[in-house]
Amino acid sequence: MKLPHFEYEAPASLDEAVALLVAGDGSARPIAGGQSFVPVMAFRLAEPSMLVDLRNIPGLDKIEITDAGVRIGAMVRWRDVLDDARLVEALPLLPAAIDHVAHYQIRNRGTVGGSLAHADPAAEMPTIALTCDAVLEVVGSKGQRSVKAADLFMGPLMTSLESDEIITSVLLPAWPADRRWAFQEFARRRGDFALAGIALFYDEDASGAAHNVHIGAISVGDTPLRLAKAEAVLNGRKIDEAAIAEAAAAASAEVDPSGDIHASARYRKSLVGTLLSRALQGAANRKAK
Amino acid sequence: MKSSTHPQNTYIGGHVERVEDYRFLRGEGQYLDDISRPGQWHAAFLRSSLAHGTIRKIDASAALAMPGVHAVMTAADIEGNIPTIPFRRPNPTIGPYAQPIIAREKVRYFGEPIAMVLADTAELAEDALQHVVVEIDALPAVIERVHAMSDAVLIFEDTKTNIPTVFNAEKGDIEAAFAGAHYVIRDQFATQRQTALPMETRGLLAEWDAQLGQLTVSGAAKLPFFNRTTMANMMNLPEEAVDYIELDVGGGFGARGEFYPEDYLLALGARKFNRPIKWIEDRREHLMAIGHSREASCDVELAFSKEGVILGMRGDLYINIGAYVRPNGMTPVRNAAQFMSGPYRIPAIDLDAHAFVSNKTPAGTYRGPGRYEGCFFIERLMDQAAGALGIDRLELRRRNLLTHEEMPYPLATVLPSDGRAETQCDSGDHREPFETVVKESNWAEKAHLQGQLIDGRYHGMAIGSFIEGGASGPQENVRMQLEADGIVSLYAGSSAIGQGLETVLAQIAADYLELPMERIRVFHGSTTYLKQGWGSYGSRATVMGGNAVIDAAKKLLGEFRLHAAKRLGLAPEELTITEGVARAADGRSVPLVEVAKDGINVDGFFKNQTPTYTYGSAFAHVAVDPGTGHIEILDYVVADDVGRIINSMTLHGQVMGAAVQGFGSVFSEELVYNDEGQLLVGSLADYLIPLATDYPVVRCISLENYPSPTNPLGAKGAGEGGIIPVGGVVANAVANALSSLGVQPKILPLSPSRVWELIEDARARA
Ligand SMILES: Cc1cc2nc3c(=O)[nH]c(=O)nc-3n(C[C@H](O)[C@H](O)[C@H](O)COP(=O)(O)OP(=O)(O)OC[C@H]3O[C@@H](n4cnc5c(N)ncnc54)[C@H](O)[C@@H]3O)c2cc1C
């Protein structure tokens, strides 16, 4: 579990970073907090020719809150998200989810961009991005482009990014103040990757019926998932006991998780429903502002 | 008041802070990875990726061609037979199952060493591993009990069976006991494969001095002297030509510090190439290479009278000891048979403990070996029997716990003998810690919570009891030397594995010498300090080392008396010695420091073949979330009687740490293999040990009501007890919580997934 040999550069601009990635021709990799990729290298699952450290590139570590929403720089660390009191107002689902990411030391280093690029289906940030209809800004040899979170995740640890593309920020669209939301996850120990997790929000119309229901699921598929069937159950309905039970059953039915050494597939399937019903109860009971 | 045979003391029994901690907290600890030698090479081991197979070819040429790579050693580098690792507790039938130090024709487990690469850096050595080509023809992997015990595939082709030994534990008339029973409970249980998981992985630095013909091995732990003897024999060196040097040690728990194949290969390499060779095991390697433990199952019965008195216990235990019998691989097996009766009065016993080999990592000891497993089995039987007999669970135990009047109480005899066929609980009244726990846990006030669903979680409680063997013989040695500045240097054969040995030995020495602790300096563990010593295993260091300290302290004071008397021209018995000063009746006196130049140096020892038995009880209050299968420990109380408390702070550290380690055993730690015998656990993200914040509530109560009659201190070993009851007590509390559903946990760990499935299946049945 010692690192393989690699070259290391920490360029001061995006242009230089992209140029290094291009020169590496697929075998150079960006590195941010290193909390996912260094272990990958230590296990010799990846042996890049060069690591291009993004730490010296200015402007990637800001959290900006505008009318459009919350824009988070790729190098923003979990610690920064949790320390930013504005987010509790602007997008409360985000800090609630990030509170479950890893442990103290890892949160001081792990980054939002790194997590999105790493695309672990058991991680919180990819599911939050997907659930919130986030849009990523990406820079590569062909210039800058926007990528919807929904188009990013291709499989476990696989994204649609080119090998010379760098995520610079992610925009989570603005929230209405009275949106209802909840985050529920269950892990074997606090800070471990989730056995399953649910991120959800919805808006209520004047009659109290839910619409714009967004439900994201963690760790029950090859990528972060939206639970379209459970959403369909709830859209246009009041969130009462019957609706919750029906949505939970739909959620369990529509996921097809695999079993591993930590939990069986059958358990994970059920857990999704349990967590969704707890999330819905939480969201419904949360006092509207 | 302490009894008058003890000197008036100020340290023993106190809440004395560990003297080691200053060093550790300042970052001044010296672990193996902190030392390096000029010109050293680093070793990395190529390990089998198959569980069972025949080696066809090993081609290291590409690796050898890499810059910085110096050698690749394989079985071909060893002349004659491949040496095997010796047994620490031999018995007549295990010979053919010993582990060769490197695989030649066959590999028998995933992780078995096949080659050792030597290179300038650890990174290069690891790089080179990827370029050693090994071809292995797969053989069928034997993973689980039924397959292994069928002998359909023999793991050792020259033997007739995959069962190296069946230990029988016997006592009383078993037929009569069951014939006369009012009620018999029979059930099957299993505990999962685990490992001890010291935070510091294994590692050694081997150095060869060609001029002196001297081998120095740094990084010793647990039993440096035994390992030195072993190494000397295997290397064909006189014992004096081998030194084992102990550094700071990041935990042992029974696994780290045993003699492993790598130890010998490193020494062999150091001598062959006349280079210091360093190796630190990485965590993935650690999980596949260090001794595993605890993979046990059983089919056992308990016979009761109508009144709930246990009449007899019989049945079979099955222990998966992995691919080879390692130095102490049989200890958990024979222990499970002998100690399953635990704290209970069981007049008739007939248990067969079958050790079977399989294509998994060889097993060894882990804190409370065999006892944790046995305690889980019998405590599960006790609670189920209480239900069937209609007797309160606590009351059933009260009727069967051993009392003071019955001491010493003989346990079952275990044959074949591995050196200690017979043993007996030495002293104590097992009802005392039990009632202490009943009281401290507020059982009576909480009793109404049992089985209740409160805020979505089921509450349950249980109390169970245990015995812990300690003070492994045969002897421990201590040397004391009076230094010029009046400090007493104490050299102990015991080794430190994180348990606070320096503190405890210094306390004892200070009290018996009547000196401040600051005047005692403790050195331990290295073979350079003493001609012979034993080490730290079987909860022995405090009892064996501590009593040897007393012997040395008395001898040192005797010398002081002689030398002081000579100075004053008096007969020795005319002096009184208190607090480091020898005084004559006429008012003249000689302080200890004054005789230092006389060169006072004494050897103390303590011989004892009779183990001590600490005993205790534990309480758990759990809440079970039926939706997630999560179990929270709301309260945990453990009380044990250790004969004599030397240091309540280090003692509580031991008990609390062991309890939390036990929670890891019950809930989350498991070495999972697939059907092909590949270990699926490769990191600490897979092997889930408790985190510091996971189990905030563990309360410890220590008693010292019944000193051990086996040693002058009256102390008992206390390093392992805390872990022993955890499986049984927690599982019983979970069964109690889920009693409305009829859930009976029989297999550990109680992972969320398993607990949820137990609940689901029970609901489906209902
Ligand atoms: C013990 C442990 C527990 C953990 N638990 C959790 C958990 O519960 N939940 C969770 O979500 N995470 C968890 N993590 C992962 C942690 O949050 C990581 O830090 C995070 O997933 C990746 O961020 P990073 O900055 O460390 O990325 P890195 O490791 O530096 O990089 C990860 C990948 O992203 C690429 N990359 C990085 N930045 C960019 C960029 N700007 N553009 C394009 N590609 C980029 C890299 O090339 C690499 O492929 C855990 C990690 C550890 C070690």
PDB file of N, CA and C and ligand atoms in Angstrom, chain A residues 29-39 51 54 60 74-75 78 100-103 106-107 109-120 122-126 161 165-168 185 191-194, chain B residues 685, ligand 1:
ATOM      1  N   ARG A  29      -3.585  12.865 -13.917  1.00  0.00           N
ATOM      2  CA  ARG A  29      -4.865  13.020 -13.216  1.00  0.00           C
ATOM      3  C   ARG A  29      -4.853  14.257 -12.344  1.00  0.00           C
ATOM      4  N   PRO A  30      -5.983  14.984 -12.289  1.00  0.00           N
ATOM      5  CA  PRO A  30      -6.065  16.047 -11.291  1.00  0.00           C
ATOM      6  C   PRO A  30      -6.108  15.434  -9.894  1.00  0.00           C
ATOM      7  N   ILE A  31      -5.635  16.182  -8.928  1.00  0.00           N
ATOM      8  CA  ILE A  31      -5.794  15.744  -7.551  1.00  0.00           C
ATOM      9  C   ILE A  31      -6.261  16.936  -6.732  1.00  0.00           C
ATOM     10  N   ALA A  32      -7.211  16.703  -5.856  1.00  0.00           N
ATOM     11  CA  ALA A  32      -7.724  17.794  -5.014  1.00  0.00           C
ATOM     12  C   ALA A  32      -7.359  17.482  -3.563  1.00  0.00           C
ATOM     13  N   GLY A  33      -8.306  16.979  -2.776  1.00  0.00           N
ATOM     14  CA  GLY A  33      -7.988  16.662  -1.381  1.00  0.00           C
ATOM     15  C   GLY A  33      -7.210  15.365  -1.222  1.00  0.00           C
ATOM     16  N   GLY A  34      -7.251  14.545  -2.245  1.00  0.00           N
ATOM     17  CA  GLY A  34      -6.500  13.292  -2.204  1.00  0.00           C
ATOM     18  C   GLY A  34      -7.131  12.211  -1.347  1.00  0.00           C
ATOM     19  N   GLN A  35      -8.273  12.474  -0.755  1.00  0.00           N
ATOM     20  CA  GLN A  35      -8.838  11.530   0.217  1.00  0.00           C
ATOM     21  C   GLN A  35      -9.460  10.301  -0.442  1.00  0.00           C
ATOM     22  N   SER A  36      -9.771  10.409  -1.706  1.00  0.00           N
ATOM     23  CA  SER A  36     -10.251   9.223  -2.423  1.00  0.00           C
ATOM     24  C   SER A  36      -9.168   8.663  -3.327  1.00  0.00           C
ATOM     25  N   PHE A  37      -8.471   9.557  -3.995  1.00  0.00           N
ATOM     26  CA  PHE A  37      -7.573   9.060  -5.041  1.00  0.00           C
ATOM     27  C   PHE A  37      -6.255   8.524  -4.486  1.00  0.00           C
ATOM     28  N   VAL A  38      -5.779   9.066  -3.388  1.00  0.00           N
ATOM     29  CA  VAL A  38      -4.533   8.531  -2.824  1.00  0.00           C
ATOM     30  C   VAL A  38      -4.716   7.075  -2.374  1.00  0.00           C
ATOM     31  N   PRO A  39      -5.806   6.767  -1.677  1.00  0.00           N
ATOM     32  CA  PRO A  39      -6.020   5.344  -1.377  1.00  0.00           C
ATOM     33  C   PRO A  39      -6.136   4.477  -2.637  1.00  0.00           C
ATOM     34  N   LEU A  51       0.352  13.592 -11.186  1.00  0.00           N
ATOM     35  CA  LEU A  51      -0.753  14.199 -10.465  1.00  0.00           C
ATOM     36  C   LEU A  51      -0.674  15.713 -10.669  1.00  0.00           C
ATOM     37  N   LEU A  54      -4.555  20.768  -7.865  1.00  0.00           N
ATOM     38  CA  LEU A  54      -5.327  21.993  -8.174  1.00  0.00           C
ATOM     39  C   LEU A  54      -5.217  23.051  -7.076  1.00  0.00           C
ATOM     40  N   LEU A  60     -11.004  28.757  -6.994  1.00  0.00           N
ATOM     41  CA  LEU A  60     -11.793  27.520  -6.979  1.00  0.00           C
ATOM     42  C   LEU A  60     -12.366  27.198  -5.595  1.00  0.00           C
ATOM     43  N   ALA A  74     -14.894  24.105  -6.945  1.00  0.00           N
ATOM     44  CA  ALA A  74     -14.522  22.696  -6.879  1.00  0.00           C
ATOM     45  C   ALA A  74     -13.617  22.391  -5.696  1.00  0.00           C
ATOM     46  N   MET A  75     -12.802  23.357  -5.282  1.00  0.00           N
ATOM     47  CA  MET A  75     -11.849  23.096  -4.201  1.00  0.00           C
ATOM     48  C   MET A  75     -12.403  23.434  -2.815  1.00  0.00           C
ATOM     49  N   TRP A  78     -15.236  20.021   2.604  1.00  0.00           N
ATOM     50  CA  TRP A  78     -16.419  19.721   3.437  1.00  0.00           C
ATOM     51  C   TRP A  78     -16.467  20.652   4.638  1.00  0.00           C
ATOM     52  N   HIS A 100     -22.823  14.177   7.127  1.00  0.00           N
ATOM     53  CA  HIS A 100     -22.622  12.724   7.185  1.00  0.00           C
ATOM     54  C   HIS A 100     -21.350  12.272   6.472  1.00  0.00           C
ATOM     55  N   VAL A 101     -20.634  13.216   5.878  1.00  0.00           N
ATOM     56  CA  VAL A 101     -19.452  12.806   5.101  1.00  0.00           C
ATOM     57  C   VAL A 101     -18.273  12.528   6.025  1.00  0.00           C
ATOM     58  N   ALA A 102     -17.833  11.313   6.027  1.00  0.00           N
ATOM     59  CA  ALA A 102     -16.548  10.929   6.606  1.00  0.00           C
ATOM     60  C   ALA A 102     -16.319  11.474   8.014  1.00  0.00           C
ATOM     61  N   HIS A 103     -15.050  11.612   8.337  1.00  0.00           N
ATOM     62  CA  HIS A 103     -14.621  11.969   9.687  1.00  0.00           C
ATOM     63  C   HIS A 103     -13.858  13.291   9.641  1.00  0.00           C
ATOM     64  N   ILE A 106     -10.778  13.930   7.422  1.00  0.00           N
ATOM     65  CA  ILE A 106     -11.063  13.817   5.988  1.00  0.00           C
ATOM     66  C   ILE A 106     -11.862  15.023   5.510  1.00  0.00           C
ATOM     67  N   ARG A 107     -12.717  15.510   6.380  1.00  0.00           N
ATOM     68  CA  ARG A 107     -13.518  16.686   5.997  1.00  0.00           C
ATOM     69  C   ARG A 107     -12.658  17.931   5.830  1.00  0.00           C
ATOM     70  N   ARG A 109      -9.968  18.012   4.282  1.00  0.00           N
ATOM     71  CA  ARG A 109      -9.237  17.931   3.026  1.00  0.00           C
ATOM     72  C   ARG A 109     -10.127  17.621   1.818  1.00  0.00           C
ATOM     73  N   GLY A 110     -11.088  16.756   2.022  1.00  0.00           N
ATOM     74  CA  GLY A 110     -11.922  16.317   0.903  1.00  0.00           C
ATOM     75  C   GLY A 110     -12.688  17.490   0.300  1.00  0.00           C
ATOM     76  N   THR A 111     -12.837  17.469  -1.027  1.00  0.00           N
ATOM     77  CA  THR A 111     -13.455  18.599  -1.721  1.00  0.00           C
ATOM     78  C   THR A 111     -14.733  18.211  -2.454  1.00  0.00           C
ATOM     79  N   VAL A 112     -15.519  19.220  -2.729  1.00  0.00           N
ATOM     80  CA  VAL A 112     -16.767  19.039  -3.459  1.00  0.00           C
ATOM     81  C   VAL A 112     -16.472  18.560  -4.887  1.00  0.00           C
ATOM     82  N   GLY A 113     -15.513  19.208  -5.550  1.00  0.00           N
ATOM     83  CA  GLY A 113     -15.179  18.825  -6.926  1.00  0.00           C
ATOM     84  C   GLY A 113     -14.626  17.414  -6.989  1.00  0.00           C
ATOM     85  N   GLY A 114     -13.791  17.080  -6.005  1.00  0.00           N
ATOM     86  CA  GLY A 114     -13.201  15.736  -5.976  1.00  0.00           C
ATOM     87  C   GLY A 114     -14.277  14.681  -5.821  1.00  0.00           C
ATOM     88  N   SER A 115     -15.249  14.962  -4.981  1.00  0.00           N
ATOM     89  CA  SER A 115     -16.304  13.986  -4.747  1.00  0.00           C
ATOM     90  C   SER A 115     -17.164  13.804  -5.996  1.00  0.00           C
ATOM     91  N   LEU A 116     -17.464  14.920  -6.676  1.00  0.00           N
ATOM     92  CA  LEU A 116     -18.284  14.813  -7.895  1.00  0.00           C
ATOM     93  C   LEU A 116     -17.528  14.039  -8.973  1.00  0.00           C
ATOM     94  N   ALA A 117     -16.228  14.335  -9.108  1.00  0.00           N
ATOM     95  CA  ALA A 117     -15.437  13.654 -10.139  1.00  0.00           C
ATOM     96  C   ALA A 117     -15.222  12.186  -9.793  1.00  0.00           C
ATOM     97  N   HIS A 118     -15.128  11.904  -8.502  1.00  0.00           N
ATOM     98  CA  HIS A 118     -14.892  10.520  -8.075  1.00  0.00           C
ATOM     99  C   HIS A 118     -16.134   9.659  -8.310  1.00  0.00           C
ATOM    100  N   ALA A 119     -17.299  10.289  -8.232  1.00  0.00           N
ATOM    101  CA  ALA A 119     -18.559   9.640  -8.622  1.00  0.00           C
ATOM    102  C   ALA A 119     -18.830   8.328  -7.894  1.00  0.00           C
ATOM    103  N   ASP A 120     -18.602   8.355  -6.593  1.00  0.00           N
ATOM    104  CA  ASP A 120     -18.910   7.173  -5.795  1.00  0.00           C
ATOM    105  C   ASP A 120     -20.414   7.168  -5.513  1.00  0.00           C
ATOM    106  N   ALA A 122     -21.949   5.788  -3.323  1.00  0.00           N
ATOM    107  CA  ALA A 122     -22.224   5.784  -1.884  1.00  0.00           C
ATOM    108  C   ALA A 122     -21.922   7.135  -1.243  1.00  0.00           C
ATOM    109  N   ALA A 123     -21.462   8.104  -2.022  1.00  0.00           N
ATOM    110  CA  ALA A 123     -21.102   9.410  -1.467  1.00  0.00           C
ATOM    111  C   ALA A 123     -22.311  10.342  -1.468  1.00  0.00           C
ATOM    112  N   GLU A 124     -22.267  11.334  -0.593  1.00  0.00           N
ATOM    113  CA  GLU A 124     -23.413  12.230  -0.428  1.00  0.00           C
ATOM    114  C   GLU A 124     -23.509  13.265  -1.546  1.00  0.00           C
ATOM    115  N   MET A 125     -22.374  13.911  -1.882  1.00  0.00           N
ATOM    116  CA  MET A 125     -22.424  15.070  -2.770  1.00  0.00           C
ATOM    117  C   MET A 125     -22.972  14.741  -4.158  1.00  0.00           C
ATOM    118  N   PRO A 126     -22.577  13.633  -4.753  1.00  0.00           N
ATOM    119  CA  PRO A 126     -23.147  13.334  -6.072  1.00  0.00           C
ATOM    120  C   PRO A 126     -24.678  13.236  -6.034  1.00  0.00           C
ATOM    121  N   LEU A 161     -16.878  13.025 -17.938  1.00  0.00           N
ATOM    122  CA  LEU A 161     -15.819  14.014 -18.175  1.00  0.00           C
ATOM    123  C   LEU A 161     -14.701  13.429 -19.028  1.00  0.00           C
ATOM    124  N   GLU A 165     -10.475  17.285 -18.608  1.00  0.00           N
ATOM    125  CA  GLU A 165     -11.434  18.256 -18.079  1.00  0.00           C
ATOM    126  C   GLU A 165     -11.344  18.372 -16.554  1.00  0.00           C
ATOM    127  N   ILE A 166     -11.484  19.608 -16.107  1.00  0.00           N
ATOM    128  CA  ILE A 166     -11.428  19.908 -14.683  1.00  0.00           C
ATOM    129  C   ILE A 166     -12.743  20.573 -14.277  1.00  0.00           C
ATOM    130  N   ILE A 167     -13.333  20.075 -13.215  1.00  0.00           N
ATOM    131  CA  ILE A 167     -14.532  20.733 -12.681  1.00  0.00           C
ATOM    132  C   ILE A 167     -14.070  22.002 -11.975  1.00  0.00           C
ATOM    133  N   THR A 168     -14.721  23.119 -12.289  1.00  0.00           N
ATOM    134  CA  THR A 168     -14.337  24.355 -11.589  1.00  0.00           C
ATOM    135  C   THR A 168     -15.368  24.746 -10.539  1.00  0.00           C
ATOM    136  N   GLU A 185     -29.827   9.186   6.294  1.00  0.00           N
ATOM    137  CA  GLU A 185     -28.918   8.141   5.832  1.00  0.00           C
ATOM    138  C   GLU A 185     -28.597   7.209   6.962  1.00  0.00           C
ATOM    139  N   GLY A 191     -20.092   8.449   9.880  1.00  0.00           N
ATOM    140  CA  GLY A 191     -18.996   8.856   9.005  1.00  0.00           C
ATOM    141  C   GLY A 191     -18.629   7.832   7.946  1.00  0.00           C
ATOM    142  N   ASP A 192     -19.104   6.603   8.101  1.00  0.00           N
ATOM    143  CA  ASP A 192     -18.850   5.610   7.055  1.00  0.00           C
ATOM    144  C   ASP A 192     -19.707   5.920   5.841  1.00  0.00           C
ATOM    145  N   PHE A 193     -19.333   5.339   4.716  1.00  0.00           N
ATOM    146  CA  PHE A 193     -20.188   5.447   3.542  1.00  0.00           C
ATOM    147  C   PHE A 193     -21.545   4.836   3.857  1.00  0.00           C
ATOM    148  N   ALA A 194     -22.586   5.455   3.313  1.00  0.00           N
ATOM    149  CA  ALA A 194     -23.943   5.051   3.647  1.00  0.00           C
ATOM    150  C   ALA A 194     -24.266   3.648   3.129  1.00  0.00           C
TER     151      ALA A 194
ATOM    152  N   ALA B 685     -11.878   0.299   5.937  1.00  0.00           N
ATOM    153  CA  ALA B 685     -13.223   0.664   5.497  1.00  0.00           C
ATOM    154  C   ALA B 685     -14.089  -0.595   5.403  1.00  0.00           C
TER     155      ALA B 685
HETATM  156  C1  LIG C   1     -12.088   6.945   5.615  1.00  0.00           C
HETATM  157  C2  LIG C   1     -12.837   7.723   4.580  1.00  0.00           C
HETATM  158  C3  LIG C   1     -14.196   7.859   4.724  1.00  0.00           C
HETATM  159  C4  LIG C   1     -14.912   8.573   3.782  1.00  0.00           C
HETATM  160  N1  LIG C   1     -16.250   8.665   3.944  1.00  0.00           N
HETATM  161  C5  LIG C   1     -16.961   9.380   3.035  1.00  0.00           C
HETATM  162  C6  LIG C   1     -18.367   9.528   3.149  1.00  0.00           C
HETATM  163  O1  LIG C   1     -18.985   9.057   4.098  1.00  0.00           O
HETATM  164  N2  LIG C   1     -19.013  10.201   2.182  1.00  0.00           N
HETATM  165  C7  LIG C   1     -18.355  10.759   1.119  1.00  0.00           C
HETATM  166  O2  LIG C   1     -18.979  11.371   0.291  1.00  0.00           O
HETATM  167  N3  LIG C   1     -17.037  10.646   0.998  1.00  0.00           N
HETATM  168  C8  LIG C   1     -16.315   9.968   1.911  1.00  0.00           C
HETATM  169  N4  LIG C   1     -14.975   9.876   1.749  1.00  0.00           N
HETATM  170  C9  LIG C   1     -14.357  10.442   0.554  1.00  0.00           C
HETATM  171  C10 LIG C   1     -13.989  11.884   0.759  1.00  0.00           C
HETATM  172  O3  LIG C   1     -15.126  12.657   0.984  1.00  0.00           O
HETATM  173  C11 LIG C   1     -13.226  12.380  -0.460  1.00  0.00           C
HETATM  174  O4  LIG C   1     -12.483  13.421  -0.004  1.00  0.00           O
HETATM  175  C12 LIG C   1     -14.027  12.845  -1.651  1.00  0.00           C
HETATM  176  O5  LIG C   1     -14.889  11.882  -2.101  1.00  0.00           O
HETATM  177  C13 LIG C   1     -13.097  13.200  -2.815  1.00  0.00           C
HETATM  178  O6  LIG C   1     -12.580  14.434  -2.619  1.00  0.00           O
HETATM  179  P1  LIG C   1     -11.038  14.718  -2.733  1.00  0.00           P
HETATM  180  O7  LIG C   1     -10.891  16.190  -2.818  1.00  0.00           O
HETATM  181  O8  LIG C   1     -10.341  14.061  -1.628  1.00  0.00           O
HETATM  182  O9  LIG C   1     -10.674  14.064  -4.152  1.00  0.00           O
HETATM  183  P2  LIG C   1      -9.350  13.381  -4.680  1.00  0.00           P
HETATM  184  O10 LIG C   1      -9.100  12.127  -3.924  1.00  0.00           O
HETATM  185  O11 LIG C   1      -8.235  14.366  -4.719  1.00  0.00           O
HETATM  186  O12 LIG C   1      -9.784  13.044  -6.151  1.00  0.00           O
HETATM  187  C14 LIG C   1     -10.816  12.131  -6.399  1.00  0.00           C
HETATM  188  C15 LIG C   1     -11.009  11.987  -7.903  1.00  0.00           C
HETATM  189  O13 LIG C   1     -11.511  13.182  -8.441  1.00  0.00           O
HETATM  190  C16 LIG C   1     -10.663  13.726  -9.436  1.00  0.00           C
HETATM  191  N5  LIG C   1     -10.729  15.164  -9.258  1.00  0.00           N
HETATM  192  C17 LIG C   1     -10.504  15.843  -8.105  1.00  0.00           C
HETATM  193  N6  LIG C   1     -10.796  17.131  -8.279  1.00  0.00           N
HETATM  194  C18 LIG C   1     -11.218  17.276  -9.554  1.00  0.00           C
HETATM  195  C19 LIG C   1     -11.684  18.366 -10.305  1.00  0.00           C
HETATM  196  N7  LIG C   1     -11.799  19.586  -9.780  1.00  0.00           N
HETATM  197  N8  LIG C   1     -12.043  18.142 -11.584  1.00  0.00           N
HETATM  198  C20 LIG C   1     -11.966  16.911 -12.125  1.00  0.00           C
HETATM  199  N9  LIG C   1     -11.528  15.847 -11.455  1.00  0.00           N
HETATM  200  C21 LIG C   1     -11.181  16.028 -10.174  1.00  0.00           C
HETATM  201  C22 LIG C   1      -9.330  13.067  -9.205  1.00  0.00           C
HETATM  202  O14 LIG C   1      -8.591  12.964 -10.381  1.00  0.00           O
HETATM  203  C23 LIG C   1      -9.750  11.714  -8.689  1.00  0.00           C
HETATM  204  O15 LIG C   1     -10.066  10.881  -9.750  1.00  0.00           O
HETATM  205  C24 LIG C   1     -14.243   9.178   2.682  1.00  0.00           C
HETATM  206  C25 LIG C   1     -12.862   9.048   2.558  1.00  0.00           C
HETATM  207  C26 LIG C   1     -12.157   8.339   3.494  1.00  0.00           C
HETATM  208  C27 LIG C   1     -10.674   8.211   3.357  1.00  0.00           C
END
